[in-house]
Amino acid sequence: MTVYRGCHLPDDRAYDIEGDLWVRMEGDVARLGMTDVAQTRMGKMVSILFKRPGRRVKAGGSVATAESAKWVGPIHSPFDGEIVEPNTEAFDADILIANRDPYEAGWITIVRPDDASEPHRPLLEADDAVAAYMERIDDLDVSCFRCAD
Amino acid sequence: MSSETLRVIDFGRVSPLRSQTLWHAIAHGVSPGDPPTLSLMETDSPYVSIGFHRRLDEVDREECQRSGIPIYRRMVGGGPVYVDDGQLLFQITLPVAETSPVRSRAVRALLEPAVDTFRAVGIDAVLEDGGDVVVGDRKVCGHGAGQIEQAVVMVGNLITKFDHHTAARIMAVPDELARAELEELMRRYVVATPIDRKTFAAALMHSYTSALGLEAAGGALNDEEERILEDLDAQFVEDEWLSGSTRPPPSTWQVKVKAGVVLAHATSGGSTACVGLASGRIIRVRLTDPALNGTAPHWEKAVNGLSPAQGIEVLNGAGLARLSKLFEDIDAVTST
């Protein structure tokens, strides 16, 4: 785990750095979530609407739409594929779950990619991602914090 | 900014449906590198606009139907709002890459020119930390923002007159006491600024061109936007789109009047607590409980000015267990 300006970057997954998204392959499916940078950028979540299981999603298309402080924005899929399981129950129980725990309990959805080798943008494994992400954190001038706590 | 011009489109008076779909069409039509667009319009008759994630049952649909007030769901955030011809709606729309990826910074950057506009026409408005545009502690401009496809859009309004009564009437409330309290809170915290429309529109254009460093250029929808507009006109009247979120309602009813000001209502077994809160303090309260036996005004006065948590202690100390439990419920939903 790397921590830079308060932003946690676990080393057991890949990152879409521009999309502030993490991806963990689990067999033929990919678990997706927001990075610490994403949840900091967004602020306290007040609502989320998931694309339902079985629905098709395009690379770069929205798997969910989240709202925070009058801002509504999409969370993108890195792949063409099919929605397998959105994390509906966790967010129903605690809408701040991604603010509190973006890398574990606050994952967003599971997608079955048509071809995991063809993401919308490059997915960097942690070894390569950390330096690039540190640069992005500096560019954004972001210091991460868990605003729900 | 990759463009040198700010496209300005003043649509004038349009139908309720078009007062929503026109700016959504602009947002859907944005591609990277496109010029920002400042758009303005007024509705020619009343309607209710509900935020993307909000439950439709937050609106009193029967009342809206009786009054001939249509309901449209927008693609940006915030709660249900009543819109009529006393409001000039404006939107700034630009490619997502032209805004800060930190949402709070993007909203602030896009909202500050609107605040400057109010000041330019003589209204001493400021942008509160909570995000509302206020004069003193009263909200003068509603706003919402979001990313729609490749665009970021910030929507706001100039309220030249505000019908507080109807704005409270279109909301679904637990009882008429809550409706009356809601109207009172709206009267206290939402205020109109009767500014000449043309003067405000000109000042708004000046503020946004200055803030973005662009030259204003008049414009109209292009063919692609016109095509999108037709699709959105159809989408916005579909039941499936209007229905929106099916998430369960919260256990305790509450509605936000402005940032930091909420009305909460809890009821159980013949007891009711209807509490208005500002910055976490009770500013209005109505209590009913068989155990009060005519002493409601005394206990309403006793908890006024306290936090709900302090109110729990007062009511517990008075042996008003049911009301104390209701305050716990209110504290749980208003303290997060």
CSV table of C-alpha atoms in Angstrom, one decimal:
chain,number,residue,atom,x,y,z
A,1,MET,CA,0.0,0.0,0.0
A,2,THR,CA,1.3,3.4,-1.0
A,3,VAL,CA,0.0,6.5,0.7
A,4,TYR,CA,0.7,9.9,-1.0
A,5,ARG,CA,-0.8,13.2,0.2
A,6,GLY,CA,-3.2,11.1,2.2
A,7,CYS,CA,-4.3,9.1,-0.8
A,8,HIS,CA,-4.2,5.4,-0.4
A,9,LEU,CA,-3.2,3.2,-3.3
A,10,PRO,CA,-3.4,-0.5,-2.6
A,11,ASP,CA,-1.0,-2.6,-4.6
A,12,ASP,CA,-3.3,-5.6,-5.2
A,13,ARG,CA,-5.2,-4.1,-8.2
A,14,ALA,CA,-5.0,-2.1,-11.4
A,15,TYR,CA,-5.8,1.5,-12.0
A,16,ASP,CA,-7.5,3.6,-14.7
A,17,ILE,CA,-5.6,6.7,-13.5
A,18,GLU,CA,-7.4,9.3,-15.7
A,19,GLY,CA,-10.8,7.8,-14.6
A,20,ASP,CA,-9.8,7.6,-10.9
A,21,LEU,CA,-11.0,4.0,-11.0
A,22,TRP,CA,-9.6,0.8,-9.6
A,23,VAL,CA,-10.1,-2.6,-11.2
A,24,ARG,CA,-9.5,-6.0,-9.6
A,25,MET,CA,-9.9,-9.1,-11.9
A,26,GLU,CA,-11.6,-12.0,-10.2
A,27,GLY,CA,-11.6,-14.9,-12.7
A,28,ASP,CA,-13.6,-13.7,-15.7
A,29,VAL,CA,-15.2,-10.7,-14.0
A,30,ALA,CA,-13.8,-7.3,-12.9
A,31,ARG,CA,-14.7,-5.6,-9.6
A,32,LEU,CA,-14.7,-1.8,-10.0
A,33,GLY,CA,-14.5,1.0,-7.5
A,34,MET,CA,-13.6,4.6,-7.0
A,35,THR,CA,-10.1,5.4,-5.8
A,36,ASP,CA,-9.4,7.5,-2.8
A,37,VAL,CA,-8.8,10.4,-5.1
A,38,ALA,CA,-12.2,9.9,-6.7
A,39,GLN,CA,-14.1,9.8,-3.4
A,40,THR,CA,-12.2,12.9,-2.3
A,41,ARG,CA,-12.9,14.7,-5.5
A,42,MET,CA,-16.6,13.8,-5.3
A,43,GLY,CA,-17.1,14.7,-1.6
A,44,LYS,CA,-19.8,13.1,0.5
A,45,MET,CA,-22.1,10.9,-1.6
A,46,VAL,CA,-25.8,11.5,-1.1
A,47,SER,CA,-27.2,9.0,-3.6
A,48,ILE,CA,-26.2,6.5,-6.2
A,49,LEU,CA,-28.1,4.8,-9.0
A,50,PHE,CA,-26.6,1.6,-10.4
A,51,LYS,CA,-27.0,0.1,-13.9
A,52,ARG,CA,-28.9,-3.1,-13.3
A,53,PRO,CA,-27.4,-6.7,-13.6
A,54,GLY,CA,-27.6,-8.0,-17.1
A,55,ARG,CA,-27.4,-4.6,-18.7
A,56,ARG,CA,-24.8,-4.0,-21.3
A,57,VAL,CA,-22.2,-1.3,-20.8
A,58,LYS,CA,-19.8,0.2,-23.2
A,59,ALA,CA,-16.2,1.1,-22.5
A,60,GLY,CA,-16.3,4.6,-21.1
A,61,GLY,CA,-20.0,4.3,-20.5
A,62,SER,CA,-21.6,4.7,-17.1
A,63,VAL,CA,-22.0,1.8,-14.6
A,64,ALA,CA,-23.5,4.1,-12.0
A,65,THR,CA,-24.4,7.7,-11.4
A,66,ALA,CA,-23.5,9.2,-8.1
A,67,GLU,CA,-24.7,12.5,-6.5
A,68,SER,CA,-22.8,14.6,-4.0
A,69,ALA,CA,-23.7,18.1,-2.9
A,70,LYS,CA,-25.9,18.9,-5.9
A,71,TRP,CA,-23.4,17.4,-8.3
A,72,VAL,CA,-24.4,14.4,-10.4
A,73,GLY,CA,-21.8,12.5,-12.4
A,74,PRO,CA,-21.2,9.1,-13.9
A,75,ILE,CA,-18.8,6.3,-12.9
A,76,HIS,CA,-17.4,4.8,-16.0
A,77,SER,CA,-16.7,1.2,-17.1
A,78,PRO,CA,-13.2,0.5,-18.5
A,79,PHE,CA,-14.6,-2.3,-20.7
A,80,ASP,CA,-17.4,-3.2,-23.0
A,81,GLY,CA,-19.2,-5.8,-21.0
A,82,GLU,CA,-22.2,-6.9,-18.9
A,83,ILE,CA,-23.1,-5.7,-15.4
A,84,VAL,CA,-23.0,-8.7,-13.1
A,85,GLU,CA,-23.5,-7.4,-9.6
A,86,PRO,CA,-23.8,-3.8,-8.4
A,87,ASN,CA,-23.0,-3.2,-4.7
A,88,THR,CA,-26.6,-2.1,-4.0
A,89,GLU,CA,-27.0,-3.5,-0.6
A,90,ALA,CA,-23.9,-1.9,0.9
A,91,PHE,CA,-24.9,1.6,-0.4
A,92,ASP,CA,-28.5,1.1,0.7
A,93,ALA,CA,-27.1,0.4,4.2
A,94,ASP,CA,-24.6,3.2,4.2
A,95,ILE,CA,-24.6,5.7,1.4
A,96,LEU,CA,-21.2,7.0,2.6
A,97,ILE,CA,-19.6,3.5,2.3
A,98,ALA,CA,-17.4,4.6,-0.7
A,99,ASN,CA,-16.3,7.7,1.2
A,100,ARG,CA,-15.4,5.5,4.2
A,101,ASP,CA,-13.9,2.5,2.5
A,102,PRO,CA,-13.4,3.0,-1.3
A,103,TYR,CA,-11.2,-0.1,-1.8
A,104,GLU,CA,-13.1,-2.8,0.0
A,105,ALA,CA,-16.7,-2.5,1.3
A,106,GLY,CA,-17.4,0.5,-1.0
A,107,TRP,CA,-16.7,-1.2,-4.3
A,108,ILE,CA,-19.1,0.0,-7.0
A,109,THR,CA,-20.0,-2.9,-9.3
A,110,ILE,CA,-18.8,-6.1,-10.9
A,111,VAL,CA,-18.6,-6.3,-14.7
A,112,ARG,CA,-18.0,-9.2,-17.0
A,113,PRO,CA,-15.7,-7.7,-19.7
A,114,ASP,CA,-16.2,-8.9,-23.3
A,115,ASP,CA,-12.4,-8.7,-23.6
A,116,ALA,CA,-10.4,-7.7,-20.5
A,117,SER,CA,-7.3,-7.1,-22.6
A,118,GLU,CA,-9.0,-4.1,-24.4
A,119,PRO,CA,-9.9,-1.5,-21.8
A,120,HIS,CA,-11.1,2.0,-22.7
A,121,ARG,CA,-7.9,3.5,-21.3
A,122,PRO,CA,-4.7,1.8,-20.1
A,123,LEU,CA,-5.1,-0.1,-16.9
A,124,LEU,CA,-1.8,0.1,-14.9
A,125,GLU,CA,-0.8,-2.5,-12.3
A,126,ALA,CA,0.1,-0.9,-9.0
A,127,ASP,CA,3.9,-1.1,-9.7
A,128,ASP,CA,3.5,1.2,-12.7
A,129,ALA,CA,0.4,3.0,-11.5
A,130,VAL,CA,1.9,4.5,-8.3
A,131,ALA,CA,4.3,7.0,-9.9
A,132,ALA,CA,1.8,8.0,-12.5
A,133,TYR,CA,-0.9,8.5,-9.9
A,134,MET,CA,1.3,10.5,-7.7
A,135,GLU,CA,1.9,12.8,-10.6
A,136,ARG,CA,-1.9,13.1,-11.2
A,137,ILE,CA,-2.5,13.8,-7.5
A,138,ASP,CA,0.0,16.7,-7.7
A,139,ASP,CA,-1.6,17.9,-11.0
A,140,LEU,CA,-5.0,17.9,-9.3
A,141,ASP,CA,-3.5,19.4,-6.2
A,142,VAL,CA,-5.6,17.0,-4.1
A,143,SER,CA,-5.0,15.7,-0.6
A,144,CYS,CA,-7.2,12.8,0.2
A,145,PHE,CA,-9.4,12.6,3.2
A,146,ARG,CA,-12.3,10.4,4.3
A,147,CYS,CA,-14.9,13.1,4.5
A,148,ALA,CA,-17.4,10.6,5.9
A,149,ASP,CA,-15.4,10.1,9.1
B,1,MET,CA,-10.0,27.4,-22.6
B,2,SER,CA,-9.7,26.0,-26.1
B,3,SER,CA,-12.5,28.2,-27.5
B,4,GLU,CA,-12.3,32.0,-27.8
B,5,THR,CA,-16.1,32.6,-27.7
B,6,LEU,CA,-18.9,32.1,-25.3
B,7,ARG,CA,-22.0,31.1,-27.2
B,8,VAL,CA,-25.0,32.9,-25.7
B,9,ILE,CA,-28.5,31.7,-26.4
B,10,ASP,CA,-31.5,33.4,-24.8
B,11,PHE,CA,-34.5,31.3,-25.6
B,12,GLY,CA,-37.0,33.7,-23.9
B,13,ARG,CA,-40.3,32.2,-22.8
B,14,VAL,CA,-40.7,28.6,-23.5
B,15,SER,CA,-42.9,25.7,-22.4
B,16,PRO,CA,-42.2,24.0,-19.1
B,17,LEU,CA,-40.9,20.9,-20.9
B,18,ARG,CA,-38.6,23.0,-23.2
B,19,SER,CA,-37.3,25.0,-20.2
B,20,GLN,CA,-35.7,21.7,-19.2
B,21,THR,CA,-34.9,19.9,-22.4
B,22,LEU,CA,-33.3,22.8,-24.2
B,23,TRP,CA,-30.3,23.0,-21.8
B,24,HIS,CA,-30.1,19.2,-21.6
B,25,ALA,CA,-29.8,19.1,-25.4
B,26,ILE,CA,-27.0,21.6,-25.3
B,27,ALA,CA,-25.2,19.4,-22.7
B,28,HIS,CA,-25.7,16.2,-24.6
B,29,GLY,CA,-24.4,17.9,-27.8
B,30,VAL,CA,-21.0,18.9,-26.3
B,31,SER,CA,-17.8,17.5,-27.8
B,32,PRO,CA,-14.3,18.2,-26.5
B,33,GLY,CA,-13.1,21.7,-27.7
B,34,ASP,CA,-16.6,23.1,-28.2
B,35,PRO,CA,-17.2,26.6,-27.0
B,36,PRO,CA,-19.0,27.0,-23.6
B,37,THR,CA,-22.6,28.0,-23.9
B,38,LEU,CA,-24.6,30.4,-21.6
B,39,SER,CA,-28.3,29.7,-22.0
B,40,LEU,CA,-31.3,31.5,-20.5
B,41,MET,CA,-35.0,30.9,-20.5
B,42,GLU,CA,-38.2,31.3,-18.6
B,43,THR,CA,-41.1,28.9,-18.4
B,44,ASP,CA,-44.5,30.2,-19.6
B,45,SER,CA,-46.4,28.1,-17.0
B,46,PRO,CA,-45.6,26.4,-13.7
B,47,TYR,CA,-44.0,23.0,-13.2
B,48,VAL,CA,-42.0,20.9,-10.8
B,49,SER,CA,-38.4,19.9,-11.5
B,50,ILE,CA,-37.1,16.9,-9.5
B,51,GLY,CA,-33.4,16.0,-9.2
B,52,PHE,CA,-31.9,13.0,-10.9
B,53,HIS,CA,-31.8,10.7,-7.9
B,54,ARG,CA,-34.8,11.8,-6.0
B,55,ARG,CA,-37.9,9.7,-5.3
B,56,LEU,CA,-40.9,10.8,-7.2
B,57,ASP,CA,-43.0,10.4,-4.1
B,58,GLU,CA,-41.3,13.4,-2.6
B,59,VAL,CA,-43.7,15.4,-4.8
B,60,ASP,CA,-47.4,15.5,-4.1
B,61,ARG,CA,-48.4,14.1,-7.5
B,62,GLU,CA,-52.1,14.3,-6.9
B,63,GLU,CA,-51.9,18.0,-6.0
B,64,CYS,CA,-49.8,18.6,-9.1
B,65,GLN,CA,-52.3,16.8,-11.3
B,66,ARG,CA,-55.2,18.7,-9.8
B,67,SER,CA,-53.4,22.0,-10.4
B,68,GLY,CA,-52.2,21.0,-13.9
B,69,ILE,CA,-48.6,21.3,-12.9
B,70,PRO,CA,-46.4,18.8,-14.8
B,71,ILE,CA,-43.3,17.2,-13.2
B,72,TYR,CA,-40.0,16.7,-15.1
B,73,ARG,CA,-36.9,14.9,-13.9
B,74,ARG,CA,-33.6,16.7,-14.6
B,75,MET,CA,-30.2,15.1,-15.0
B,76,VAL,CA,-28.5,17.2,-12.3
B,77,GLY,CA,-28.8,17.0,-8.5
B,78,GLY,CA,-30.9,18.5,-5.8
B,79,GLY,CA,-34.5,18.1,-4.6
B,80,PRO,CA,-37.9,18.8,-6.0
B,81,VAL,CA,-38.3,22.5,-6.9
B,82,TYR,CA,-41.3,24.6,-8.0
B,83,VAL,CA,-40.6,26.6,-11.1
B,84,ASP,CA,-42.8,29.4,-12.6
B,85,ASP,CA,-42.6,32.5,-14.6
B,86,GLY,CA,-41.1,34.4,-11.7
B,87,GLN,CA,-37.8,32.7,-12.3
B,88,LEU,CA,-35.2,33.3,-15.0
B,89,LEU,CA,-33.3,30.0,-15.5
B,90,PHE,CA,-29.7,30.1,-16.7
B,91,GLN,CA,-27.1,27.5,-17.4
B,92,ILE,CA,-23.4,27.4,-18.2
B,93,THR,CA,-22.4,24.4,-20.2
B,94,LEU,CA,-18.8,23.5,-21.2
B,95,PRO,CA,-16.7,20.5,-22.1
B,96,VAL,CA,-15.7,18.4,-19.1
B,97,ALA,CA,-12.0,18.8,-19.8
B,98,GLU,CA,-12.4,22.6,-19.4
B,99,THR,CA,-13.4,22.3,-15.7
B,100,SER,CA,-11.6,21.3,-12.5
B,101,PRO,CA,-11.9,17.5,-11.9
B,102,VAL,CA,-12.4,18.3,-8.3
B,103,ARG,CA,-16.1,18.7,-8.2
B,104,SER,CA,-16.4,21.3,-5.4
B,105,ARG,CA,-13.8,23.5,-7.2
B,106,ALA,CA,-15.7,23.1,-10.5
B,107,VAL,CA,-19.0,24.1,-9.0
B,108,ARG,CA,-17.5,27.0,-7.2
B,109,ALA,CA,-15.7,28.2,-10.4
B,110,LEU,CA,-19.0,28.0,-12.4
B,111,LEU,CA,-21.1,29.5,-9.7
B,112,GLU,CA,-18.9,32.5,-8.7
B,113,PRO,CA,-19.7,34.4,-11.9
B,114,ALA,CA,-23.4,34.1,-11.0
B,115,VAL,CA,-22.7,35.5,-7.6
B,116,ASP,CA,-20.7,38.4,-9.3
B,117,THR,CA,-23.8,39.0,-11.4
B,118,PHE,CA,-26.0,39.5,-8.4
B,119,ARG,CA,-23.5,41.9,-6.9
B,120,ALA,CA,-23.2,43.8,-10.2
B,121,VAL,CA,-26.9,44.5,-10.2
B,122,GLY,CA,-26.8,45.7,-6.6
B,123,ILE,CA,-27.7,42.6,-4.6
B,124,ASP,CA,-25.2,41.9,-1.8
B,125,ALA,CA,-25.0,38.1,-2.5
B,126,VAL,CA,-22.3,35.8,-1.4
B,127,LEU,CA,-21.5,32.1,-1.9
B,128,GLU,CA,-21.9,30.3,1.4
B,129,ASP,CA,-19.6,27.6,2.5
B,130,GLY,CA,-22.6,25.2,2.2
B,131,GLY,CA,-22.8,26.1,-1.5
B,132,ASP,CA,-25.9,28.3,-1.6
B,133,VAL,CA,-26.0,31.8,-3.0
B,134,VAL,CA,-27.4,34.0,-0.2
B,135,VAL,CA,-28.1,37.5,1.0
B,136,GLY,CA,-27.6,37.4,4.7
B,137,ASP,CA,-28.9,34.0,5.6
B,138,ARG,CA,-31.5,33.9,2.8
B,139,LYS,CA,-31.1,31.9,-0.4
B,140,VAL,CA,-31.6,34.0,-3.5
B,141,CYS,CA,-30.5,31.5,-6.2
B,142,GLY,CA,-31.1,27.8,-6.6
B,143,HIS,CA,-28.5,25.8,-8.4
B,144,GLY,CA,-27.4,22.3,-9.4
B,145,ALA,CA,-24.6,20.8,-11.4
B,146,GLY,CA,-23.3,17.7,-13.0
B,147,GLN,CA,-21.6,15.9,-15.8
B,148,ILE,CA,-23.9,15.0,-18.7
B,149,GLU,CA,-22.1,12.9,-21.4
B,150,GLN,CA,-19.0,15.1,-22.3
B,151,ALA,CA,-20.3,18.2,-20.7
B,152,VAL,CA,-20.3,19.8,-17.3
B,153,VAL,CA,-23.4,22.0,-16.7
B,154,MET,CA,-24.2,24.3,-13.9
B,155,VAL,CA,-27.8,25.5,-13.7
B,156,GLY,CA,-29.1,28.4,-11.6
B,157,ASN,CA,-32.0,30.8,-11.4
B,158,LEU,CA,-32.8,34.4,-10.7
B,159,ILE,CA,-36.0,34.4,-8.6
B,160,THR,CA,-37.8,37.7,-9.3
B,161,LYS,CA,-40.9,36.6,-7.3
B,162,PHE,CA,-41.4,33.4,-5.4
B,163,ASP,CA,-44.7,31.6,-4.6
B,164,HIS,CA,-43.8,30.1,-1.3
B,165,HIS,CA,-47.3,28.8,-0.8
B,166,THR,CA,-47.4,26.8,-4.0
B,167,ALA,CA,-43.8,25.7,-3.5
B,168,ALA,CA,-44.9,24.1,-0.2
B,169,ARG,CA,-48.1,22.8,-1.7
B,170,ILE,CA,-46.4,20.7,-4.4
B,171,MET,CA,-44.3,18.8,-1.8
B,172,ALA,CA,-45.5,15.5,-0.4
B,173,VAL,CA,-45.6,16.0,3.4
B,174,PRO,CA,-46.6,13.7,6.3
B,175,ASP,CA,-49.4,16.0,7.4
B,176,GLU,CA,-50.7,19.6,6.9
B,177,LEU,CA,-48.8,20.8,10.0
B,178,ALA,CA,-45.6,19.9,8.3
B,179,ARG,CA,-46.7,21.7,5.2
B,180,ALA,CA,-47.4,24.8,7.1
B,181,GLU,CA,-44.1,24.6,8.8
B,182,LEU,CA,-42.3,24.0,5.5
B,183,GLU,CA,-44.0,27.1,4.0
B,184,GLU,CA,-42.9,29.2,7.0
B,185,LEU,CA,-39.3,28.0,6.7
B,186,MET,CA,-39.4,28.8,3.0
B,187,ARG,CA,-40.7,32.3,3.7
B,188,ARG,CA,-37.9,32.8,6.2
B,189,TYR,CA,-35.0,31.4,4.1
B,190,VAL,CA,-35.9,31.8,0.4
B,191,VAL,CA,-36.2,35.3,-0.9
B,192,ALA,CA,-36.9,36.8,-4.3
B,193,THR,CA,-34.7,39.5,-5.8
B,194,PRO,CA,-36.9,41.5,-8.2
B,195,ILE,CA,-34.3,42.5,-10.7
B,196,ASP,CA,-35.1,43.5,-14.3
B,197,ARG,CA,-34.6,40.4,-16.5
B,198,LYS,CA,-32.8,42.2,-19.3
B,199,THR,CA,-30.4,43.9,-16.8
B,200,PHE,CA,-29.6,40.6,-15.1
B,201,ALA,CA,-29.1,38.7,-18.4
B,202,ALA,CA,-26.7,41.3,-19.6
B,203,ALA,CA,-24.8,41.3,-16.3
B,204,LEU,CA,-24.7,37.5,-16.4
B,205,MET,CA,-23.2,37.5,-19.9
B,206,HIS,CA,-20.6,40.0,-18.8
B,207,SER,CA,-19.7,38.0,-15.7
B,208,TYR,CA,-19.2,34.7,-17.5
B,209,THR,CA,-17.3,36.2,-20.4
B,210,SER,CA,-15.0,37.9,-17.9
B,211,ALA,CA,-14.5,34.8,-15.8
B,212,LEU,CA,-13.8,32.6,-18.7
B,213,GLY,CA,-11.8,35.1,-20.7
B,214,LEU,CA,-14.0,34.8,-23.8
B,215,GLU,CA,-15.9,37.0,-26.2
B,216,ALA,CA,-19.7,36.6,-26.3
B,217,ALA,CA,-21.3,35.5,-29.5
B,218,GLY,CA,-25.0,35.1,-30.1
B,219,GLY,CA,-26.0,31.6,-31.2
B,220,ALA,CA,-28.8,29.1,-31.7
B,221,LEU,CA,-29.1,25.3,-31.5
B,222,ASN,CA,-27.3,23.5,-34.3
B,223,ASP,CA,-28.8,20.6,-36.2
B,224,GLU,CA,-27.4,18.0,-33.9
B,225,GLU,CA,-28.7,19.7,-30.8
B,226,GLU,CA,-32.1,20.1,-32.5
B,227,ARG,CA,-32.2,16.3,-33.1
B,228,ILE,CA,-31.2,15.6,-29.5
B,229,LEU,CA,-33.8,18.1,-28.3
B,230,GLU,CA,-36.6,16.1,-30.0
B,231,ASP,CA,-35.3,12.9,-28.4
B,232,LEU,CA,-35.2,14.5,-25.0
B,233,ASP,CA,-38.7,16.0,-25.4
B,234,ALA,CA,-39.9,12.4,-25.8
B,235,GLN,CA,-37.7,11.0,-23.0
B,236,PHE,CA,-38.8,13.5,-20.4
B,237,VAL,CA,-42.5,12.7,-20.6
B,238,GLU,CA,-41.9,8.9,-20.4
B,239,ASP,CA,-43.2,7.4,-17.2
B,240,GLU,CA,-40.0,5.3,-16.9
B,241,TRP,CA,-37.8,8.3,-16.9
B,242,LEU,CA,-40.0,10.3,-14.5
B,243,SER,CA,-40.3,7.4,-12.1
B,244,GLY,CA,-36.6,7.3,-11.5
B,245,SER,CA,-35.2,6.0,-8.3
B,246,THR,CA,-37.0,3.2,-6.5
B,247,ARG,CA,-35.0,3.3,-3.3
B,248,PRO,CA,-37.0,3.1,-0.1
B,249,PRO,CA,-37.9,6.4,1.6
B,250,PRO,CA,-35.9,7.3,4.7
B,251,SER,CA,-37.4,6.2,8.1
B,252,THR,CA,-37.8,9.8,9.1
B,253,TRP,CA,-39.2,12.4,6.7
B,254,GLN,CA,-37.1,15.5,6.1
B,255,VAL,CA,-36.8,18.2,3.5
B,256,LYS,CA,-33.9,20.7,2.9
B,257,VAL,CA,-34.9,24.3,2.5
B,258,LYS,CA,-31.4,25.6,2.0
B,259,ALA,CA,-27.9,24.4,3.0
B,260,GLY,CA,-28.0,23.8,6.8
B,261,VAL,CA,-31.8,24.4,7.1
B,262,VAL,CA,-34.0,21.3,7.2
B,263,LEU,CA,-37.5,20.4,8.4
B,264,ALA,CA,-37.8,17.0,9.9
B,265,HIS,CA,-41.0,15.2,11.0
B,266,ALA,CA,-41.3,12.0,13.0
B,267,THR,CA,-44.4,10.3,14.3
B,268,SER,CA,-45.3,7.2,16.3
B,269,GLY,CA,-48.3,6.1,18.3
B,270,GLY,CA,-50.1,9.4,18.5
B,271,SER,CA,-47.0,11.5,19.1
B,272,THR,CA,-45.5,13.8,16.5
B,273,ALA,CA,-42.4,16.0,16.4
B,274,CYS,CA,-42.1,18.5,13.6
B,275,VAL,CA,-38.8,20.3,13.9
B,276,GLY,CA,-37.1,23.0,11.9
B,277,LEU,CA,-33.4,23.1,12.2
B,278,ALA,CA,-30.8,25.7,11.2
B,279,SER,CA,-27.1,24.9,11.6
B,280,GLY,CA,-28.1,22.0,13.8
B,281,ARG,CA,-30.2,24.2,16.2
B,282,ILE,CA,-34.0,23.9,16.6
B,283,ILE,CA,-35.6,27.1,15.4
B,284,ARG,CA,-39.2,25.9,15.1
B,285,VAL,CA,-40.9,23.0,16.7
B,286,ARG,CA,-44.4,21.6,17.0
B,287,LEU,CA,-45.1,18.7,19.4
B,288,THR,CA,-48.2,16.5,19.9
B,289,ASP,CA,-48.4,13.7,22.5
B,290,PRO,CA,-51.2,12.6,24.8
B,291,ALA,CA,-48.8,13.0,27.8
B,292,LEU,CA,-48.4,16.7,27.0
B,293,ASN,CA,-51.9,17.4,28.3
B,294,GLY,CA,-51.9,21.0,27.2
B,295,THR,CA,-48.3,21.7,28.0
B,296,ALA,CA,-47.0,21.5,24.4
B,297,PRO,CA,-46.2,25.3,24.2
B,298,HIS,CA,-44.1,25.0,27.3
B,299,TRP,CA,-42.0,22.1,26.0
B,300,GLU,CA,-41.7,23.6,22.5
B,301,LYS,CA,-40.2,26.7,24.1
B,302,ALA,CA,-38.0,24.6,26.3
B,303,VAL,CA,-36.3,22.8,23.4
B,304,ASN,CA,-36.2,25.8,21.0
B,305,GLY,CA,-32.6,26.8,20.3
B,306,LEU,CA,-31.2,23.5,21.4
B,307,SER,CA,-29.7,20.7,19.2
B,308,PRO,CA,-31.9,17.6,18.8
B,309,ALA,CA,-29.5,15.7,21.1
B,310,GLN,CA,-30.0,18.3,23.8
B,311,GLY,CA,-33.7,18.2,23.2
B,312,ILE,CA,-33.6,14.4,23.9
B,313,GLU,CA,-32.2,15.1,27.4
B,314,VAL,CA,-34.9,17.8,28.1
B,315,LEU,CA,-37.8,15.5,27.0
B,316,ASN,CA,-36.3,12.5,28.8
B,317,GLY,CA,-36.0,14.6,32.0
B,318,ALA,CA,-39.7,15.6,31.6
B,319,GLY,CA,-40.7,11.9,31.3
B,320,LEU,CA,-41.8,12.4,27.7
B,321,ALA,CA,-40.4,9.2,26.4
B,322,ARG,CA,-42.3,8.9,23.2
B,323,LEU,CA,-41.3,12.4,22.1
B,324,SER,CA,-37.7,11.8,23.2
B,325,LYS,CA,-37.6,8.7,20.9
B,326,LEU,CA,-38.9,10.9,18.0
B,327,PHE,CA,-36.1,13.4,18.7
B,328,GLU,CA,-33.6,10.5,18.5
B,329,ASP,CA,-35.0,9.6,15.1
B,330,ILE,CA,-34.7,13.2,14.0
B,331,ASP,CA,-31.2,13.5,15.3
B,332,ALA,CA,-30.2,10.4,13.4
B,333,VAL,CA,-31.2,11.7,10.0
B,334,THR,CA,-30.2,15.4,10.5
B,335,SER,CA,-26.8,14.9,12.1
B,336,THR,CA,-25.3,12.9,9.1
